[in-house]
Amino acid sequence: MPEQLTPNRSKHDPELDELLIDAEADDEQVQQQPVVLRRPWLLLLGLVLVALNLRPALSSMAPVLGQVSEGLGLNASAAGLLTTLPVLCLGLFAPLAPILARRFGSERVILGILLTLALGILLRSALGATGVFVGSLIAGASIGIIGVLLPGIVKRDFPAHAGTLTGVYTMALCLGAAMAAGSTVPLSQYFGDSWAMGLGFWLLPALLAMLVWAPQARQGHGAHQVAYRVRGLWRDRLAWQVTLYMGLQSSLAYIVFGWLPSILIGRGLSPTQAGLVLSGSVLVQLISSLSAPWLATRGKDQRLAIVVVMLVTLGGLFGCLYAPISGLWGWAVLLGLGQGGTFALALTLIVLRSKDSHVAANLSSMAQGVGYTLASMGPFAVGLVHDLTGGWAAVGWIFAVLGLGAIVFGLGAGRALHVQVVSERV
């Protein structure tokens, strides 16, 4: 009979409570077999380099989206689909990650998927309109799979420093996004004003990450010897609140990645200036991505923090869209502070709302799979609204709906509760 680990202890059977506690302790001893890392610094370097590659394929397109659309004859709706496809694939392919990891091992899967990421970037810049869409799809699918696996490796191989290294991982994501947003246009100009070369440049960091990660795939660090399944998660209200908060705040983030430069170009900035504004805003996220979760865990729950960071995000978005252009950098900084906090809190909620690591892994898969699929609708809606109205003013309604929705579900997800599920050994 599989033992059941329920998030709430029985209040009427102390003996059963004691047996359950002993069973969990035995499971933890089996699960947490000591792992001897031959070169932990190499693993850490590999993790950072892999994380750096999880956003350039997304944020590099935005600054040159106008050139790509003009060169390939795409209207705004088609351009919106181009920004939507990678984000949609983040969600659709996330559930595939644990299946592949159980079959081949996380390290080998990451190495192989880095290769598919590089292939997607190459196709996107080399095969015209078809290649742009197919390459974007492959790149998004690759990022979705790797993004699910990296946090698990951090928790397994650096259990004593999981929080710190998760912060480093998040910072690497932001840094990769900022680098691509700020340098893709200058790179395109350097290579003869070719947007294809500017996008194709991001093949090189992926190949470098493969080279550094290869030793991890060869030696492997093993996997958990005890498999668990979690039942009841998809029927749990709190789990859906966490998932919808993740999806709605992510939708705003990918609208920024996909459309903010185009919005700013429409307001009179050059493509280079617009890319730098996006890059600067993403760099500011490094500050709040570390500080917001720390501050949020000082109180009794996270509801106030969720409302504050989302209101800051909306303030920055509306400032970039409507305020005088002379104060643009101030609004971009405000936007970065808000979005760094919303993303980091979304990841933090997955951990805080889970009773144990098995539930956390399954909640993470649900939140990313459903959340990113939902998030992909935002960039597409922006492109559609722009196509219908011929301008950007109406996009503010999309910002408002998504932001207020994130606050509503965030207020539910921010309560100091655990998802009510059963975790059992199989």
PDB file of C-alpha atoms in Angstrom, residues 76-341:
ATOM      1  CA  ALA A  76       0.454  43.283 -37.034  1.00  0.00           C
ATOM      2  CA  SER A  77      -1.629  40.172 -36.349  1.00  0.00           C
ATOM      3  CA  ALA A  78       1.004  37.922 -37.916  1.00  0.00           C
ATOM      4  CA  ALA A  79       3.686  39.756 -35.951  1.00  0.00           C
ATOM      5  CA  GLY A  80       1.590  39.200 -32.822  1.00  0.00           C
ATOM      6  CA  LEU A  81       1.496  35.489 -33.627  1.00  0.00           C
ATOM      7  CA  LEU A  82       5.261  35.562 -33.994  1.00  0.00           C
ATOM      8  CA  THR A  83       5.616  36.943 -30.479  1.00  0.00           C
ATOM      9  CA  THR A  84       2.948  34.537 -29.172  1.00  0.00           C
ATOM     10  CA  LEU A  85       4.311  31.239 -30.532  1.00  0.00           C
ATOM     11  CA  PRO A  86       7.402  30.957 -28.299  1.00  0.00           C
ATOM     12  CA  VAL A  87       5.438  31.834 -25.157  1.00  0.00           C
ATOM     13  CA  LEU A  88       2.679  29.362 -26.072  1.00  0.00           C
ATOM     14  CA  CYS A  89       5.300  26.649 -26.458  1.00  0.00           C
ATOM     15  CA  LEU A  90       6.700  27.436 -23.006  1.00  0.00           C
ATOM     16  CA  GLY A  91       3.411  26.188 -21.612  1.00  0.00           C
ATOM     17  CA  LEU A  92       2.582  23.409 -24.049  1.00  0.00           C
ATOM     18  CA  PHE A  93       5.954  21.672 -23.756  1.00  0.00           C
ATOM     19  CA  ALA A  94       6.609  22.199 -20.023  1.00  0.00           C
ATOM     20  CA  PRO A  95       4.796  18.945 -19.032  1.00  0.00           C
ATOM     21  CA  LEU A  96       7.151  17.013 -21.328  1.00  0.00           C
ATOM     22  CA  ALA A  97      10.173  17.892 -19.160  1.00  0.00           C
ATOM     23  CA  PRO A  98       9.626  15.440 -16.270  1.00  0.00           C
ATOM     24  CA  ILE A  99       8.789  12.629 -18.698  1.00  0.00           C
ATOM     25  CA  LEU A 100      12.061  13.120 -20.588  1.00  0.00           C
ATOM     26  CA  ALA A 101      14.017  13.521 -17.349  1.00  0.00           C
ATOM     27  CA  ARG A 102      12.761  10.208 -15.977  1.00  0.00           C
ATOM     28  CA  ARG A 103      13.735   8.476 -19.214  1.00  0.00           C
ATOM     29  CA  PHE A 104      17.118  10.040 -19.959  1.00  0.00           C
ATOM     30  CA  GLY A 105      18.170  12.059 -16.902  1.00  0.00           C
ATOM     31  CA  SER A 106      17.893  15.817 -16.472  1.00  0.00           C
ATOM     32  CA  GLU A 107      21.502  16.552 -17.457  1.00  0.00           C
ATOM     33  CA  ARG A 108      21.306  14.706 -20.770  1.00  0.00           C
ATOM     34  CA  VAL A 109      17.929  16.223 -21.584  1.00  0.00           C
ATOM     35  CA  ILE A 110      19.240  19.752 -21.018  1.00  0.00           C
ATOM     36  CA  LEU A 111      22.222  19.100 -23.291  1.00  0.00           C
ATOM     37  CA  GLY A 112      19.995  17.740 -26.049  1.00  0.00           C
ATOM     38  CA  ILE A 113      17.450  20.534 -25.722  1.00  0.00           C
ATOM     39  CA  LEU A 114      20.205  23.162 -25.875  1.00  0.00           C
ATOM     40  CA  LEU A 115      20.952  21.714 -29.307  1.00  0.00           C
ATOM     41  CA  THR A 116      17.314  22.093 -30.370  1.00  0.00           C
ATOM     42  CA  LEU A 117      17.337  25.665 -29.024  1.00  0.00           C
ATOM     43  CA  ALA A 118      20.369  26.432 -31.178  1.00  0.00           C
ATOM     44  CA  LEU A 119      18.611  24.820 -34.156  1.00  0.00           C
ATOM     45  CA  GLY A 120      15.524  26.959 -33.601  1.00  0.00           C
ATOM     46  CA  ILE A 121      17.593  30.154 -33.482  1.00  0.00           C
ATOM     47  CA  LEU A 122      19.369  29.117 -36.698  1.00  0.00           C
ATOM     48  CA  LEU A 123      16.130  28.348 -38.545  1.00  0.00           C
ATOM     49  CA  ARG A 124      14.605  31.620 -37.389  1.00  0.00           C
ATOM     50  CA  SER A 125      17.336  33.663 -39.020  1.00  0.00           C
ATOM     51  CA  ALA A 126      18.098  31.567 -42.126  1.00  0.00           C
ATOM     52  CA  LEU A 127      14.892  30.343 -43.791  1.00  0.00           C
ATOM     53  CA  GLY A 128      12.700  33.383 -44.356  1.00  0.00           C
ATOM     54  CA  ALA A 129       9.088  33.572 -43.199  1.00  0.00           C
ATOM     55  CA  THR A 130       8.689  29.818 -42.691  1.00  0.00           C
ATOM     56  CA  GLY A 131      11.929  29.629 -40.757  1.00  0.00           C
ATOM     57  CA  VAL A 132      10.949  32.533 -38.497  1.00  0.00           C
ATOM     58  CA  PHE A 133       7.769  30.811 -37.363  1.00  0.00           C
ATOM     59  CA  VAL A 134       9.143  27.268 -37.182  1.00  0.00           C
ATOM     60  CA  GLY A 135      12.323  28.432 -35.479  1.00  0.00           C
ATOM     61  CA  SER A 136      10.353  30.474 -32.936  1.00  0.00           C
ATOM     62  CA  LEU A 137       8.222  27.431 -32.152  1.00  0.00           C
ATOM     63  CA  ILE A 138      11.270  25.181 -31.651  1.00  0.00           C
ATOM     64  CA  ALA A 139      13.045  27.784 -29.523  1.00  0.00           C
ATOM     65  CA  GLY A 140      10.005  28.305 -27.301  1.00  0.00           C
ATOM     66  CA  ALA A 141       9.526  24.553 -26.820  1.00  0.00           C
ATOM     67  CA  SER A 142      13.196  24.159 -25.885  1.00  0.00           C
ATOM     68  CA  ILE A 143      13.071  26.976 -23.338  1.00  0.00           C
ATOM     69  CA  GLY A 144       9.894  25.543 -21.813  1.00  0.00           C
ATOM     70  CA  ILE A 145      11.508  22.146 -21.200  1.00  0.00           C
ATOM     71  CA  ILE A 146      14.798  23.451 -19.808  1.00  0.00           C
ATOM     72  CA  GLY A 147      13.040  25.969 -17.575  1.00  0.00           C
ATOM     73  CA  VAL A 148      11.223  23.189 -15.732  1.00  0.00           C
ATOM     74  CA  LEU A 149      14.379  21.111 -15.155  1.00  0.00           C
ATOM     75  CA  LEU A 150      16.893  23.674 -13.880  1.00  0.00           C
ATOM     76  CA  PRO A 151      15.252  24.475 -10.506  1.00  0.00           C
ATOM     77  CA  GLY A 152      15.123  20.771  -9.675  1.00  0.00           C
ATOM     78  CA  ILE A 153      18.843  20.376 -10.296  1.00  0.00           C
ATOM     79  CA  VAL A 154      19.550  23.374  -8.061  1.00  0.00           C
ATOM     80  CA  LYS A 155      17.464  21.905  -5.244  1.00  0.00           C
ATOM     81  CA  ARG A 156      19.001  18.435  -5.639  1.00  0.00           C
ATOM     82  CA  ASP A 157      22.680  19.318  -5.921  1.00  0.00           C
ATOM     83  CA  PHE A 158      22.800  22.481  -3.781  1.00  0.00           C
ATOM     84  CA  PRO A 159      20.145  21.822  -1.106  1.00  0.00           C
ATOM     85  CA  ALA A 160      21.848  24.013   1.491  1.00  0.00           C
ATOM     86  CA  HIS A 161      21.959  26.995  -0.901  1.00  0.00           C
ATOM     87  CA  ALA A 162      18.814  26.417  -2.972  1.00  0.00           C
ATOM     88  CA  GLY A 163      17.342  29.839  -2.148  1.00  0.00           C
ATOM     89  CA  THR A 164      20.499  31.751  -3.005  1.00  0.00           C
ATOM     90  CA  LEU A 165      21.074  29.837  -6.228  1.00  0.00           C
ATOM     91  CA  THR A 166      17.456  30.264  -7.264  1.00  0.00           C
ATOM     92  CA  GLY A 167      18.100  34.004  -6.975  1.00  0.00           C
ATOM     93  CA  VAL A 168      21.227  33.639  -9.095  1.00  0.00           C
ATOM     94  CA  TYR A 169      19.212  31.628 -11.620  1.00  0.00           C
ATOM     95  CA  THR A 170      16.536  34.335 -11.775  1.00  0.00           C
ATOM     96  CA  MET A 171      19.166  37.044 -12.190  1.00  0.00           C
ATOM     97  CA  ALA A 172      20.761  35.102 -15.054  1.00  0.00           C
ATOM     98  CA  LEU A 173      17.371  34.946 -16.783  1.00  0.00           C
ATOM     99  CA  CYS A 174      16.965  38.716 -16.459  1.00  0.00           C
ATOM    100  CA  LEU A 175      20.526  39.379 -17.591  1.00  0.00           C
ATOM    101  CA  GLY A 176      20.119  37.221 -20.697  1.00  0.00           C
ATOM    102  CA  ALA A 177      16.887  39.020 -21.590  1.00  0.00           C
ATOM    103  CA  ALA A 178      18.476  42.436 -21.086  1.00  0.00           C
ATOM    104  CA  MET A 179      21.555  41.602 -23.141  1.00  0.00           C
ATOM    105  CA  ALA A 180      19.474  40.413 -26.093  1.00  0.00           C
ATOM    106  CA  ALA A 181      17.040  43.329 -25.928  1.00  0.00           C
ATOM    107  CA  GLY A 182      19.807  45.929 -25.835  1.00  0.00           C
ATOM    108  CA  SER A 183      22.287  44.530 -28.332  1.00  0.00           C
ATOM    109  CA  THR A 184      20.256  42.868 -31.118  1.00  0.00           C
ATOM    110  CA  VAL A 185      19.739  46.121 -33.061  1.00  0.00           C
ATOM    111  CA  PRO A 186      23.419  47.210 -32.802  1.00  0.00           C
ATOM    112  CA  LEU A 187      24.451  43.701 -33.863  1.00  0.00           C
ATOM    113  CA  SER A 188      22.091  43.880 -36.844  1.00  0.00           C
ATOM    114  CA  GLN A 189      23.592  47.218 -37.851  1.00  0.00           C
ATOM    115  CA  TYR A 190      27.124  45.879 -37.425  1.00  0.00           C
ATOM    116  CA  PHE A 191      26.356  42.998 -39.784  1.00  0.00           C
ATOM    117  CA  GLY A 192      25.150  45.229 -42.596  1.00  0.00           C
ATOM    118  CA  ASP A 193      21.738  46.186 -41.219  1.00  0.00           C
ATOM    119  CA  SER A 194      20.653  42.536 -41.321  1.00  0.00           C
ATOM    120  CA  TRP A 195      18.017  41.558 -38.762  1.00  0.00           C
ATOM    121  CA  ALA A 196      18.683  37.896 -39.601  1.00  0.00           C
ATOM    122  CA  MET A 197      22.296  38.187 -38.467  1.00  0.00           C
ATOM    123  CA  GLY A 198      21.275  40.086 -35.349  1.00  0.00           C
ATOM    124  CA  LEU A 199      18.871  37.307 -34.366  1.00  0.00           C
ATOM    125  CA  GLY A 200      21.251  34.558 -35.442  1.00  0.00           C
ATOM    126  CA  PHE A 201      24.014  35.837 -33.172  1.00  0.00           C
ATOM    127  CA  TRP A 202      22.228  34.279 -30.173  1.00  0.00           C
ATOM    128  CA  LEU A 203      23.135  30.875 -31.537  1.00  0.00           C
ATOM    129  CA  LEU A 204      26.648  31.406 -30.143  1.00  0.00           C
ATOM    130  CA  PRO A 205      25.741  31.643 -26.418  1.00  0.00           C
ATOM    131  CA  ALA A 206      23.660  28.479 -26.800  1.00  0.00           C
ATOM    132  CA  LEU A 207      26.638  26.622 -28.268  1.00  0.00           C
ATOM    133  CA  LEU A 208      28.881  27.916 -25.468  1.00  0.00           C
ATOM    134  CA  ALA A 209      26.380  26.678 -22.874  1.00  0.00           C
ATOM    135  CA  MET A 210      26.364  23.259 -24.561  1.00  0.00           C
ATOM    136  CA  LEU A 211      30.155  23.092 -24.371  1.00  0.00           C
ATOM    137  CA  VAL A 212      30.258  23.948 -20.663  1.00  0.00           C
ATOM    138  CA  TRP A 213      27.287  21.720 -19.798  1.00  0.00           C
ATOM    139  CA  ALA A 214      28.581  18.630 -21.644  1.00  0.00           C
ATOM    140  CA  PRO A 215      30.577  17.266 -18.638  1.00  0.00           C
ATOM    141  CA  GLN A 216      27.371  17.192 -16.575  1.00  0.00           C
ATOM    142  CA  ALA A 217      25.656  15.018 -19.181  1.00  0.00           C
ATOM    143  CA  ARG A 218      28.623  12.615 -19.275  1.00  0.00           C
ATOM    144  CA  GLN A 219      29.020  12.028 -15.554  1.00  0.00           C
ATOM    145  CA  GLY A 220      25.386  12.556 -14.419  1.00  0.00           C
ATOM    146  CA  HIS A 221      24.464  13.037 -10.816  1.00  0.00           C
ATOM    147  CA  GLY A 222      21.717  10.459 -10.579  1.00  0.00           C
ATOM    148  CA  ALA A 223      18.101  11.106  -9.812  1.00  0.00           C
ATOM    149  CA  HIS A 224      15.743  10.632  -6.937  1.00  0.00           C
ATOM    150  CA  GLN A 225      15.404   6.916  -6.294  1.00  0.00           C
ATOM    151  CA  VAL A 226      11.842   7.270  -4.975  1.00  0.00           C
ATOM    152  CA  ALA A 227       9.111   8.350  -7.406  1.00  0.00           C
ATOM    153  CA  TYR A 228       6.040  10.196  -6.193  1.00  0.00           C
ATOM    154  CA  ARG A 229       2.735  11.167  -7.658  1.00  0.00           C
ATOM    155  CA  VAL A 230       0.461  13.931  -6.431  1.00  0.00           C
ATOM    156  CA  ARG A 231      -3.308  13.532  -6.628  1.00  0.00           C
ATOM    157  CA  GLY A 232      -5.957  16.226  -6.425  1.00  0.00           C
ATOM    158  CA  LEU A 233      -3.865  19.181  -7.588  1.00  0.00           C
ATOM    159  CA  TRP A 234      -5.997  19.992 -10.624  1.00  0.00           C
ATOM    160  CA  ARG A 235      -9.113  20.119  -8.435  1.00  0.00           C
ATOM    161  CA  ASP A 236      -7.565  22.411  -5.840  1.00  0.00           C
ATOM    162  CA  ARG A 237      -8.757  26.029  -5.813  1.00  0.00           C
ATOM    163  CA  LEU A 238      -5.545  27.422  -4.353  1.00  0.00           C
ATOM    164  CA  ALA A 239      -3.455  25.641  -7.004  1.00  0.00           C
ATOM    165  CA  TRP A 240      -5.522  27.332  -9.702  1.00  0.00           C
ATOM    166  CA  GLN A 241      -5.114  30.713  -8.037  1.00  0.00           C
ATOM    167  CA  VAL A 242      -1.326  30.281  -8.039  1.00  0.00           C
ATOM    168  CA  THR A 243      -1.449  29.133 -11.669  1.00  0.00           C
ATOM    169  CA  LEU A 244      -3.623  32.001 -12.878  1.00  0.00           C
ATOM    170  CA  TYR A 245      -1.505  34.562 -11.044  1.00  0.00           C
ATOM    171  CA  MET A 246       1.568  33.072 -12.728  1.00  0.00           C
ATOM    172  CA  GLY A 247      -0.123  33.193 -16.139  1.00  0.00           C
ATOM    173  CA  LEU A 248      -1.518  36.720 -15.944  1.00  0.00           C
ATOM    174  CA  GLN A 249       1.659  38.352 -14.639  1.00  0.00           C
ATOM    175  CA  SER A 250       3.643  36.400 -17.248  1.00  0.00           C
ATOM    176  CA  SER A 251       1.325  37.673 -19.959  1.00  0.00           C
ATOM    177  CA  LEU A 252       2.252  41.250 -19.082  1.00  0.00           C
ATOM    178  CA  ALA A 253       5.927  40.297 -19.045  1.00  0.00           C
ATOM    179  CA  TYR A 254       5.819  38.773 -22.522  1.00  0.00           C
ATOM    180  CA  ILE A 255       3.843  41.709 -23.869  1.00  0.00           C
ATOM    181  CA  VAL A 256       6.760  43.854 -22.711  1.00  0.00           C
ATOM    182  CA  PHE A 257       9.304  41.498 -24.282  1.00  0.00           C
ATOM    183  CA  GLY A 258       7.374  41.291 -27.529  1.00  0.00           C
ATOM    184  CA  TRP A 259       5.845  44.733 -28.025  1.00  0.00           C
ATOM    185  CA  LEU A 260       7.345  47.451 -25.814  1.00  0.00           C
ATOM    186  CA  PRO A 261      10.033  48.438 -28.370  1.00  0.00           C
ATOM    187  CA  SER A 262       7.384  48.649 -31.117  1.00  0.00           C
ATOM    188  CA  ILE A 263       5.190  50.805 -28.875  1.00  0.00           C
ATOM    189  CA  LEU A 264       8.113  53.124 -28.142  1.00  0.00           C
ATOM    190  CA  ILE A 265       9.121  53.281 -31.816  1.00  0.00           C
ATOM    191  CA  GLY A 266       5.541  54.311 -32.524  1.00  0.00           C
ATOM    192  CA  ARG A 267       6.016  57.124 -29.996  1.00  0.00           C
ATOM    193  CA  GLY A 268       9.091  58.430 -31.841  1.00  0.00           C
ATOM    194  CA  LEU A 269      12.105  56.483 -30.560  1.00  0.00           C
ATOM    195  CA  SER A 270      14.597  54.831 -32.891  1.00  0.00           C
ATOM    196  CA  PRO A 271      14.859  51.013 -32.808  1.00  0.00           C
ATOM    197  CA  THR A 272      18.197  51.280 -30.982  1.00  0.00           C
ATOM    198  CA  GLN A 273      16.760  53.613 -28.333  1.00  0.00           C
ATOM    199  CA  ALA A 274      13.681  51.418 -27.881  1.00  0.00           C
ATOM    200  CA  GLY A 275      15.822  48.315 -27.449  1.00  0.00           C
ATOM    201  CA  LEU A 276      17.967  50.066 -24.856  1.00  0.00           C
ATOM    202  CA  VAL A 277      14.895  51.151 -22.885  1.00  0.00           C
ATOM    203  CA  LEU A 278      13.669  47.543 -22.797  1.00  0.00           C
ATOM    204  CA  SER A 279      17.144  46.350 -21.846  1.00  0.00           C
ATOM    205  CA  GLY A 280      17.412  48.906 -19.038  1.00  0.00           C
ATOM    206  CA  SER A 281      13.974  48.012 -17.703  1.00  0.00           C
ATOM    207  CA  VAL A 282      14.852  44.309 -17.617  1.00  0.00           C
ATOM    208  CA  LEU A 283      18.173  45.008 -15.900  1.00  0.00           C
ATOM    209  CA  VAL A 284      16.335  46.822 -13.110  1.00  0.00           C
ATOM    210  CA  GLN A 285      14.457  43.577 -12.489  1.00  0.00           C
ATOM    211  CA  LEU A 286      17.654  42.204 -10.947  1.00  0.00           C
ATOM    212  CA  ILE A 287      17.006  44.413  -7.914  1.00  0.00           C
ATOM    213  CA  SER A 288      13.392  43.491  -7.197  1.00  0.00           C
ATOM    214  CA  SER A 289      13.718  39.828  -8.209  1.00  0.00           C
ATOM    215  CA  LEU A 290      15.948  39.349  -5.167  1.00  0.00           C
ATOM    216  CA  SER A 291      14.408  41.829  -2.740  1.00  0.00           C
ATOM    217  CA  ALA A 292      10.668  41.309  -3.299  1.00  0.00           C
ATOM    218  CA  PRO A 293      10.487  37.646  -2.156  1.00  0.00           C
ATOM    219  CA  TRP A 294      12.642  38.407   0.890  1.00  0.00           C
ATOM    220  CA  LEU A 295      10.374  41.281   1.916  1.00  0.00           C
ATOM    221  CA  ALA A 296       7.220  39.311   1.144  1.00  0.00           C
ATOM    222  CA  THR A 297       8.201  36.465   3.459  1.00  0.00           C
ATOM    223  CA  ARG A 298       8.677  38.818   6.398  1.00  0.00           C
ATOM    224  CA  GLY A 299       4.921  39.267   6.851  1.00  0.00           C
ATOM    225  CA  LYS A 300       2.136  36.842   7.683  1.00  0.00           C
ATOM    226  CA  ASP A 301       1.307  36.339   3.985  1.00  0.00           C
ATOM    227  CA  GLN A 302       2.133  37.735   0.523  1.00  0.00           C
ATOM    228  CA  ARG A 303      -1.080  39.533  -0.405  1.00  0.00           C
ATOM    229  CA  LEU A 304       0.153  43.080   0.226  1.00  0.00           C
ATOM    230  CA  ALA A 305       3.384  42.443  -1.675  1.00  0.00           C
ATOM    231  CA  ILE A 306       1.447  41.056  -4.644  1.00  0.00           C
ATOM    232  CA  VAL A 307      -0.806  44.124  -4.826  1.00  0.00           C
ATOM    233  CA  VAL A 308       2.110  46.550  -4.476  1.00  0.00           C
ATOM    234  CA  VAL A 309       4.319  45.025  -7.183  1.00  0.00           C
ATOM    235  CA  MET A 310       1.414  44.700  -9.615  1.00  0.00           C
ATOM    236  CA  LEU A 311       0.351  48.322  -9.105  1.00  0.00           C
ATOM    237  CA  VAL A 312       3.968  49.386  -9.670  1.00  0.00           C
ATOM    238  CA  THR A 313       4.019  47.297 -12.854  1.00  0.00           C
ATOM    239  CA  LEU A 314       0.806  48.861 -14.143  1.00  0.00           C
ATOM    240  CA  GLY A 315       2.118  52.332 -13.312  1.00  0.00           C
ATOM    241  CA  GLY A 316       5.234  51.677 -15.377  1.00  0.00           C
ATOM    242  CA  LEU A 317       3.233  50.242 -18.289  1.00  0.00           C
ATOM    243  CA  PHE A 318       0.789  53.142 -18.439  1.00  0.00           C
ATOM    244  CA  GLY A 319       3.673  55.604 -18.114  1.00  0.00           C
ATOM    245  CA  CYS A 320       5.487  54.069 -21.070  1.00  0.00           C
ATOM    246  CA  LEU A 321       2.270  54.086 -23.092  1.00  0.00           C
ATOM    247  CA  TYR A 322       0.743  57.484 -22.267  1.00  0.00           C
ATOM    248  CA  ALA A 323       3.109  59.755 -20.281  1.00  0.00           C
ATOM    249  CA  PRO A 324       5.335  62.391 -21.946  1.00  0.00           C
ATOM    250  CA  ILE A 325       8.312  60.780 -23.622  1.00  0.00           C
ATOM    251  CA  SER A 326      10.713  63.018 -21.687  1.00  0.00           C
ATOM    252  CA  GLY A 327      10.118  60.958 -18.549  1.00  0.00           C
ATOM    253  CA  LEU A 328      10.305  57.585 -20.288  1.00  0.00           C
ATOM    254  CA  TRP A 329      13.353  56.252 -18.447  1.00  0.00           C
ATOM    255  CA  GLY A 330      11.710  56.838 -15.088  1.00  0.00           C
ATOM    256  CA  TRP A 331       8.651  54.847 -16.153  1.00  0.00           C
ATOM    257  CA  ALA A 332      10.888  52.106 -17.574  1.00  0.00           C
ATOM    258  CA  VAL A 333      12.690  51.799 -14.240  1.00  0.00           C
ATOM    259  CA  LEU A 334       9.353  51.648 -12.419  1.00  0.00           C
ATOM    260  CA  LEU A 335       8.194  48.948 -14.822  1.00  0.00           C
ATOM    261  CA  GLY A 336      11.342  46.909 -14.221  1.00  0.00           C
ATOM    262  CA  LEU A 337      10.996  47.118 -10.449  1.00  0.00           C
ATOM    263  CA  GLY A 338       7.401  45.959 -10.662  1.00  0.00           C
ATOM    264  CA  GLN A 339       7.903  43.111 -13.094  1.00  0.00           C
ATOM    265  CA  GLY A 340      10.985  41.763 -11.351  1.00  0.00           C
ATOM    266  CA  GLY A 341       8.897  41.551  -8.184  1.00  0.00           C
TER     267      GLY A 341
END
